[in-house]
Short mmCIF file of C-alpha atoms and ligand atoms in Angstrom, two decimals:
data_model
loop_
_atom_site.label_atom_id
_atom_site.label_comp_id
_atom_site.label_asym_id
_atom_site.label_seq_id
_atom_site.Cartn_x
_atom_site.Cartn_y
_atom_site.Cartn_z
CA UNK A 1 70.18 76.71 119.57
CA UNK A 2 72.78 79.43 120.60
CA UNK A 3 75.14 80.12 118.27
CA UNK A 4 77.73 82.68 118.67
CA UNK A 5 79.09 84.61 115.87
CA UNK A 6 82.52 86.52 116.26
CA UNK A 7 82.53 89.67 114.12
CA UNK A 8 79.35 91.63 113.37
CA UNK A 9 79.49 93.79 110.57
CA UNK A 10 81.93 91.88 108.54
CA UNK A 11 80.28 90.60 104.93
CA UNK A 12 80.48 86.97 106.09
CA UNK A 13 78.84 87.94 109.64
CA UNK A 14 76.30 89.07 108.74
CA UNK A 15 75.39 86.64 105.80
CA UNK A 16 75.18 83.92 108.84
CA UNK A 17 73.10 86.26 111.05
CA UNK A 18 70.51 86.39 108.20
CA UNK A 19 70.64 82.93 107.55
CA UNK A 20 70.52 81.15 110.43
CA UNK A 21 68.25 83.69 112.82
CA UNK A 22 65.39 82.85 110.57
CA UNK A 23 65.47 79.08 111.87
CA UNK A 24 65.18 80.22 115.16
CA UNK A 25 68.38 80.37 116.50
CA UNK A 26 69.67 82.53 118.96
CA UNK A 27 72.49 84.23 117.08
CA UNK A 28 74.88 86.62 119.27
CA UNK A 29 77.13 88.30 117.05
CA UNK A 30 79.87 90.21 118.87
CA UNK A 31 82.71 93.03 117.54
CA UNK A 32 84.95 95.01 119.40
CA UNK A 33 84.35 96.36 122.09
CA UNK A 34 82.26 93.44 123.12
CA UNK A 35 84.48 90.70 121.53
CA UNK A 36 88.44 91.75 120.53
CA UNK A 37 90.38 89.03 119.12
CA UNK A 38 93.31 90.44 120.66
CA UNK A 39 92.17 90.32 124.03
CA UNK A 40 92.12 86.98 125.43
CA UNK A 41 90.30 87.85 128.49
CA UNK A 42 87.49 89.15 126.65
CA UNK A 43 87.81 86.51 124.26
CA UNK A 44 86.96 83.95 127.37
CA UNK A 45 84.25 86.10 128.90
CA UNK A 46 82.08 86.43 125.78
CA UNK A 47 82.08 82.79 124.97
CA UNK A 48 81.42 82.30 128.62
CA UNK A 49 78.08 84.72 128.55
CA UNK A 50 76.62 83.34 125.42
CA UNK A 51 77.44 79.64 126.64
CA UNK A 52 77.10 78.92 123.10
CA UNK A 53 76.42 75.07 120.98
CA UNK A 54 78.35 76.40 118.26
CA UNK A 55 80.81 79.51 117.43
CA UNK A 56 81.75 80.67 114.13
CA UNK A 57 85.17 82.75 113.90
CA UNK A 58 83.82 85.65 110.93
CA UNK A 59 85.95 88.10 112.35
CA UNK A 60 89.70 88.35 110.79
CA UNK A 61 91.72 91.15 109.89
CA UNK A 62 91.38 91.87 106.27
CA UNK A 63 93.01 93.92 104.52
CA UNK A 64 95.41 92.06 102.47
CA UNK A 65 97.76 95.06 102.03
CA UNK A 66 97.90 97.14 104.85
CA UNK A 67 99.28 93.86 106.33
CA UNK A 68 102.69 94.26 105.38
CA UNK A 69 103.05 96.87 107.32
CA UNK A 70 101.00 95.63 110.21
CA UNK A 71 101.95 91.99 110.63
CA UNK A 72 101.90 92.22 114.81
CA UNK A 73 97.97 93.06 114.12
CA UNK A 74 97.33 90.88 111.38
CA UNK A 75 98.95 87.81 113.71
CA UNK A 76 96.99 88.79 116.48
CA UNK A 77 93.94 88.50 115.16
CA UNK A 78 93.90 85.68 112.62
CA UNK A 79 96.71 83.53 114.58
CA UNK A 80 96.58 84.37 118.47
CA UNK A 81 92.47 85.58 118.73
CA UNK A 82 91.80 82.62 116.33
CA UNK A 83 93.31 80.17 118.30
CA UNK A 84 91.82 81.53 121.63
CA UNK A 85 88.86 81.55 119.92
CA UNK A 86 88.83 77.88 118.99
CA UNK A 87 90.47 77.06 122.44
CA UNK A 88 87.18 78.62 124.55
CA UNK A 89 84.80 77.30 122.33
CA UNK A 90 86.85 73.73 123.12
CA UNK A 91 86.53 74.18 126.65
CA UNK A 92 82.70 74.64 126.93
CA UNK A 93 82.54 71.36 124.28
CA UNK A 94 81.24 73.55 121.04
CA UNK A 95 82.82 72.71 118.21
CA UNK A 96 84.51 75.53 116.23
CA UNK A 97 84.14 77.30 112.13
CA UNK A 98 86.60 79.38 110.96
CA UNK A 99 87.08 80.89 107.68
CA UNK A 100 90.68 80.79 106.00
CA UNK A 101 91.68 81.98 102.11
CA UNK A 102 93.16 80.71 99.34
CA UNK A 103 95.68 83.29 99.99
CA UNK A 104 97.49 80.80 101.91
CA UNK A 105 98.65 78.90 98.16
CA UNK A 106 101.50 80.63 96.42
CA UNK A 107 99.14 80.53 92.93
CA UNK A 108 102.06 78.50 91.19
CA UNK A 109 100.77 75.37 91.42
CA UNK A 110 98.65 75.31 87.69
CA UNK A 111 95.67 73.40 89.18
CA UNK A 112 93.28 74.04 91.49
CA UNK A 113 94.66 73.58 94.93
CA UNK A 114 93.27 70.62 97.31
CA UNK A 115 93.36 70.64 100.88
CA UNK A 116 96.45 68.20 101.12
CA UNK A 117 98.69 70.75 99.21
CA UNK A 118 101.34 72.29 101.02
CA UNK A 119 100.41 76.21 102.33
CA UNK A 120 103.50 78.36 100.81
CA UNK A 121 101.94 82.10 101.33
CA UNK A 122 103.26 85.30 99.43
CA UNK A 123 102.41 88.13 102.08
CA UNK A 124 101.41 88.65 105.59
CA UNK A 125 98.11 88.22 105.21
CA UNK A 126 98.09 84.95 103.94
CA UNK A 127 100.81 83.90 106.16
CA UNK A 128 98.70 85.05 109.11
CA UNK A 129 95.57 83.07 108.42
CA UNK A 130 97.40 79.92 107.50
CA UNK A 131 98.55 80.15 111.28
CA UNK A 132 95.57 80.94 112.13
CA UNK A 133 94.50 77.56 110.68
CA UNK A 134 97.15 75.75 112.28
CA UNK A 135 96.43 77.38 115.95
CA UNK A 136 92.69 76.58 115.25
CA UNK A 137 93.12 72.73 114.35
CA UNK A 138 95.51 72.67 117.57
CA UNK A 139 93.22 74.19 120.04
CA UNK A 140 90.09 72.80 119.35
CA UNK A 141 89.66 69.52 117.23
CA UNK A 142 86.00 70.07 116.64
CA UNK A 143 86.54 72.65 114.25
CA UNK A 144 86.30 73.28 110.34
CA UNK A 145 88.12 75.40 108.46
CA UNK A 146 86.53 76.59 105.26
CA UNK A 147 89.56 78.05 102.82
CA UNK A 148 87.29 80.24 100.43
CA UNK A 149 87.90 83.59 98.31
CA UNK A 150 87.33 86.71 96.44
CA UNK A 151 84.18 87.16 99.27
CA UNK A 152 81.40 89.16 97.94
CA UNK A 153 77.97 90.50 99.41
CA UNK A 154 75.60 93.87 99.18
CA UNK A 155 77.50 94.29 102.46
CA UNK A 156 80.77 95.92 103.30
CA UNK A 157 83.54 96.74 101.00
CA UNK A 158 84.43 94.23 98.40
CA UNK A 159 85.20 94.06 94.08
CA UNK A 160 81.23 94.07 93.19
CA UNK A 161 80.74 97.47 95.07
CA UNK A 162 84.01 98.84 94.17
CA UNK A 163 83.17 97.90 90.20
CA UNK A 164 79.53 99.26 90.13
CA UNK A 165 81.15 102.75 92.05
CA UNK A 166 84.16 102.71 89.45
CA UNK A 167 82.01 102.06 86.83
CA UNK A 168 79.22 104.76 87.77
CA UNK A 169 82.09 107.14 87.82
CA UNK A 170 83.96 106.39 84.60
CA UNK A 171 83.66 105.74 81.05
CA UNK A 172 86.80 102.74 80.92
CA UNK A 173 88.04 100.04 83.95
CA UNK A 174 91.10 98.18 83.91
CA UNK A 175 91.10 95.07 85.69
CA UNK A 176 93.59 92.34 85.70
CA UNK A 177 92.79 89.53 83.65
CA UNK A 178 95.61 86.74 84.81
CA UNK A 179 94.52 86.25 88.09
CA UNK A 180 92.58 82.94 88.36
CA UNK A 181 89.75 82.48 90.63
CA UNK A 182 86.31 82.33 91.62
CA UNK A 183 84.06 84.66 93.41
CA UNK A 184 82.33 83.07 96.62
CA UNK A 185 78.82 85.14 97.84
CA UNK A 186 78.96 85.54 101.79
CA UNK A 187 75.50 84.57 101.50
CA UNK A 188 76.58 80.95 99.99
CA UNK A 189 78.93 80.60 102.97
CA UNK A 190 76.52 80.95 105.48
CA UNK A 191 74.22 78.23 103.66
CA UNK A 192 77.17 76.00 103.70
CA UNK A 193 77.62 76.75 107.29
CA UNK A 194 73.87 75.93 108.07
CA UNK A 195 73.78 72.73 105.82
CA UNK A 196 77.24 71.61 108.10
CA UNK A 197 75.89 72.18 111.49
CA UNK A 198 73.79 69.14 112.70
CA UNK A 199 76.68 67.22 111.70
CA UNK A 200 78.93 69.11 113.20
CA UNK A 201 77.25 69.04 116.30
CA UNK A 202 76.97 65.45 116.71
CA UNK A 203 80.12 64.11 115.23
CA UNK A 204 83.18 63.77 117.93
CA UNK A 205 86.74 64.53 117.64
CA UNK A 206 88.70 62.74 115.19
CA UNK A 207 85.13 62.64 112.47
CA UNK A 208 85.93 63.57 108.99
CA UNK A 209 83.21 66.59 109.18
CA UNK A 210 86.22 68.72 110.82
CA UNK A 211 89.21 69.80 109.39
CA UNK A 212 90.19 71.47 105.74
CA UNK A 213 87.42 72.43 103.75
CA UNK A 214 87.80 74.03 100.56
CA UNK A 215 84.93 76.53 99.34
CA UNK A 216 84.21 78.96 96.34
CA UNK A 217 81.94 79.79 94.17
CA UNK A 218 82.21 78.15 90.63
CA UNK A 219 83.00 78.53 87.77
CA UNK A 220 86.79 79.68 88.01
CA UNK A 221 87.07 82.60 86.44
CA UNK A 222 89.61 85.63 86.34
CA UNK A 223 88.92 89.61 87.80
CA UNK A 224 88.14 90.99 84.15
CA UNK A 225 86.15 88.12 83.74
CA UNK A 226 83.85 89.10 87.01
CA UNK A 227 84.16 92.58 86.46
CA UNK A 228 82.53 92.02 82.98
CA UNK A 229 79.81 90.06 84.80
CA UNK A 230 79.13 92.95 86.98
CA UNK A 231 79.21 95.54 84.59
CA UNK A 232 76.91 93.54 82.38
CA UNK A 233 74.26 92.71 84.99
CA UNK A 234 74.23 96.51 86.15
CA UNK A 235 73.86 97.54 82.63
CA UNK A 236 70.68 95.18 82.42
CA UNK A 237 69.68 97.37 85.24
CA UNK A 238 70.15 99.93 83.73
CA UNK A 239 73.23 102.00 84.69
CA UNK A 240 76.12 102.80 81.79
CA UNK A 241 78.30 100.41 80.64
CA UNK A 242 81.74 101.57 80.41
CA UNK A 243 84.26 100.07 78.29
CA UNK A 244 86.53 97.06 80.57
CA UNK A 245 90.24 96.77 79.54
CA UNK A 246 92.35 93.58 80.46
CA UNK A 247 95.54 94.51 82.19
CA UNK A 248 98.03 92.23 83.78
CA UNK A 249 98.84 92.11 87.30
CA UNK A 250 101.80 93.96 86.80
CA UNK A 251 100.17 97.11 85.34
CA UNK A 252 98.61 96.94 88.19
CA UNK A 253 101.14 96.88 91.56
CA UNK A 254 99.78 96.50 94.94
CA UNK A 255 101.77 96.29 97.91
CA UNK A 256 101.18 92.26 98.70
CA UNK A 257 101.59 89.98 96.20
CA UNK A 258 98.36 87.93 95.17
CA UNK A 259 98.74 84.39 94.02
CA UNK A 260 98.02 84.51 90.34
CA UNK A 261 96.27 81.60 90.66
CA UNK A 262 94.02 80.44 93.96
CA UNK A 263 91.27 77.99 92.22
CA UNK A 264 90.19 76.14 94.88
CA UNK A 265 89.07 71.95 94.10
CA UNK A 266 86.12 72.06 96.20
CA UNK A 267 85.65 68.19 96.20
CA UNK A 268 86.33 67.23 99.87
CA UNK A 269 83.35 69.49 100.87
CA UNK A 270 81.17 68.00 98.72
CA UNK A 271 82.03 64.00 99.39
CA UNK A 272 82.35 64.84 103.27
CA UNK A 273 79.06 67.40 103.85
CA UNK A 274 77.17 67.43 100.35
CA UNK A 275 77.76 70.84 99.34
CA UNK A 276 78.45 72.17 95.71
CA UNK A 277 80.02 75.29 94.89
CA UNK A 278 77.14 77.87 94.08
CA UNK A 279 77.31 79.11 90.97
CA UNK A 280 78.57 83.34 91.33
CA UNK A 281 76.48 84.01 88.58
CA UNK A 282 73.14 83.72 90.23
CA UNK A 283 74.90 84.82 93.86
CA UNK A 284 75.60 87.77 91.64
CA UNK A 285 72.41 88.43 90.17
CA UNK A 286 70.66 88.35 93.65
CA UNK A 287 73.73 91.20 94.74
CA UNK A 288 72.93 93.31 91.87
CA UNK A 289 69.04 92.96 92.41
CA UNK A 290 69.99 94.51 95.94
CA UNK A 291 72.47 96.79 95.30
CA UNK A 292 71.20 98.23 91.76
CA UNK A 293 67.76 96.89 92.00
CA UNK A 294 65.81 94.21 89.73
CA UNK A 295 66.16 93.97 85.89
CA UNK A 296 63.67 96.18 84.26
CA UNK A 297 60.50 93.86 82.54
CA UNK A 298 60.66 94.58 78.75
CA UNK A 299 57.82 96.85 77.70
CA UNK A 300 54.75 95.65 75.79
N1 NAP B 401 86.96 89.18 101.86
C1 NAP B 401 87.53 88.24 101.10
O1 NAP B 401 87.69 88.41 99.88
C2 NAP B 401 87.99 86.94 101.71
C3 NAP B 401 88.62 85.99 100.88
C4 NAP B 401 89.01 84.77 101.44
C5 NAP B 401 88.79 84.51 102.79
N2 NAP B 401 88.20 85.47 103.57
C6 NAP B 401 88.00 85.18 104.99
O2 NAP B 401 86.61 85.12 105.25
C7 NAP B 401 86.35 85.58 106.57
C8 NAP B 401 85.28 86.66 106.55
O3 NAP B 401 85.73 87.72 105.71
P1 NAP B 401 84.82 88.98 105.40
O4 NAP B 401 84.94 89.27 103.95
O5 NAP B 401 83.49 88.82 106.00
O6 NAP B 401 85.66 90.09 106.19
P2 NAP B 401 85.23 91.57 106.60
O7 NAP B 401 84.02 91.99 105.87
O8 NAP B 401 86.49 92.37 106.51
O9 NAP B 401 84.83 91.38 108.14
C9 NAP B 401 85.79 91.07 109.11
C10 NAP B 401 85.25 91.58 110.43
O10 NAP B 401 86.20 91.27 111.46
C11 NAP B 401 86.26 92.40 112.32
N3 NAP B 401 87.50 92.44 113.09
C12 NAP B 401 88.69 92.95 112.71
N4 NAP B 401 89.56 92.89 113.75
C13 NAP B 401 88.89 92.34 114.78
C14 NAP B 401 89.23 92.02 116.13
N5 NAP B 401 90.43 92.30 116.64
N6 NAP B 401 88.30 91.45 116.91
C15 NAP B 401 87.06 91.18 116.43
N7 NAP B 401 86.66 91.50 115.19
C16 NAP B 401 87.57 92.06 114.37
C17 NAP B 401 86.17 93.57 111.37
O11 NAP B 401 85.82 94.74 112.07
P3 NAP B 401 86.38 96.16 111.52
O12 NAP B 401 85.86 96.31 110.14
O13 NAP B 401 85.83 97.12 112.50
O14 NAP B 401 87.89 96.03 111.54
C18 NAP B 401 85.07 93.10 110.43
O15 NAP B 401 83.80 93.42 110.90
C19 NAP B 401 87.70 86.02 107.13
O16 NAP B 401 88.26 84.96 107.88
C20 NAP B 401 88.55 86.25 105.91
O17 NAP B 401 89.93 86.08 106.19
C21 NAP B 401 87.77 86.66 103.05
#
């Protein structure tokens, strides 16, 4: 089956290209300058070419806090190319995936958040992907919209890579330990993603298999928490363990504001399409085999 893949390098593009080449799909994943979410044009041509049965939005424009400065960009890609994204793939009759955040939640609610609860985002990223939600539900109504966080994989730039570098460099880490969460591998996306699709691809308009999906990995946990994870697991592989400090966020500024608390209920996935959360503690352990390398047998 032809399924086309927009962004290529991206953690969570290239999770699906490993996963779902091996079954013998023809995977095209596209980046600029082949496929720009700000060009609508382009947008059209490329979904024309690869006449694909399925797309999957993994491109988005990321980072969280360059986005208050750049909100034009950050609305153009996660809003407009979104929604032109979701529109083309509509008009050849595939339905549509696209990946949202938990970003879009304000963090105050004191429970994990379910789809029904009303979006109330704290920067522009956030606020740019929950339109992005909105324009993709409009435009094509054959799509799902996973809402997932803190995305991890040996790929790209994310917290597991910047902990093992931090912690390779020195001998204490402060990480903020009252933000709540959970860590979500790339790699458990794009099983989610390949455990959706027949049903996806048969059910019409108007099925419960489209729509908001919540997905992390489980068990909640906070930054200092996963940070200790990390540094643990590399120090069973054998690099140095330096010493972790809890900070709160506000020893620690950054220009957006993160919701203190994003735990996502990941129920309506699992009564709608049968998937659990996978547990971030193996996820990790199969990162750290890749990026450190395996855990050393004991000797005899
Ligand atoms: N990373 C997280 O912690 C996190 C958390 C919650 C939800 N999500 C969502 O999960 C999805 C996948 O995230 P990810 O972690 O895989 O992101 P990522 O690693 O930052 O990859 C995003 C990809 O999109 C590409 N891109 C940026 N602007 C584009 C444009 N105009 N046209 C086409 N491609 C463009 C980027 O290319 P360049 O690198 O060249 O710009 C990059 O390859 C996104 O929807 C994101 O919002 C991510």
């Amino acid at each position: 089956m032809r399924i086309l893949v927009a962004g290529r390098e991206g953690q969570v593009a290239r999770a699906l290209v490993a996963r779902l080449a091996p079954d013998g799909h023809e995977v095209t994943a596209l980046e600029p300058p082949e496929l720009d979410l700000t060009r609508r044009e382009g947008i059209a041509a490329a979904v024309r070419a690869a006449r694909p049965a399925l797309v999957v939005n993994a491109a988005a424009y990321t980072a969280v806090d360059r986005a208050e400065d750049d909100a034009a960009l950050a609305h153009a890609v996660n809003r407009d190319g979104a929604g032109w994204l979701a529109a083309e793939a509509a008009a050849i009759g595939a339905p549509f995936v696209h990946f949202s955040t938990d970003y879009v939640f304000d963090g105050r609610k004191g429970a994990p958040y379910v789809e029904t609860d009303a979006p109330s985002p704290l920067g522009v990223y956030g606020a740019s992907k929950e339109a992005g939600e909105r324009a993709v539900l409009a435009a094509n109504p054959r799509s799902a919209v996973l809402r997932t966080a803190w995305v991890c994989s040996a790929d790209g730039a994310n917290f597991v890579k910047t902990m093992l570098r931090l912690g390779a460099e020195r001998d204490e880490l402060r990480v903020v330990a009252d933000q709540h969460g959970a860590p979500t591998f790339a790699a458990d996306l794009a099983e989610a993603v390949a455990r959706m699709m027949p049903r996806l691809l048969s059910a019409p308009a108007g099925d419960e298999a489209f729509g908001l999906f919540h997905l992390s990995g489980a068990p909640h946990t906070t930054w200092h928490d996963f940070a200790a994870a990390i540094l643990d697991g590399a120090a069973a592989r054998g690099r140095p363990r330096p010493r972790l400090v809890p900070i709160a966020t506000a020893d620690y500024p950054t220009r957006a504001a993160r919701p203190a608390d994003g735990r996502l209920d990941c129920t309506r996935i699992g009564r709608v399409h049968g998937i659990a959360p996978a547990d971030w503690r193996d996820s990790l352990a199969r990162c750290l085999d890749a990026l450190v390398g395996p855990i050393a047998a004991p000797k005899e």
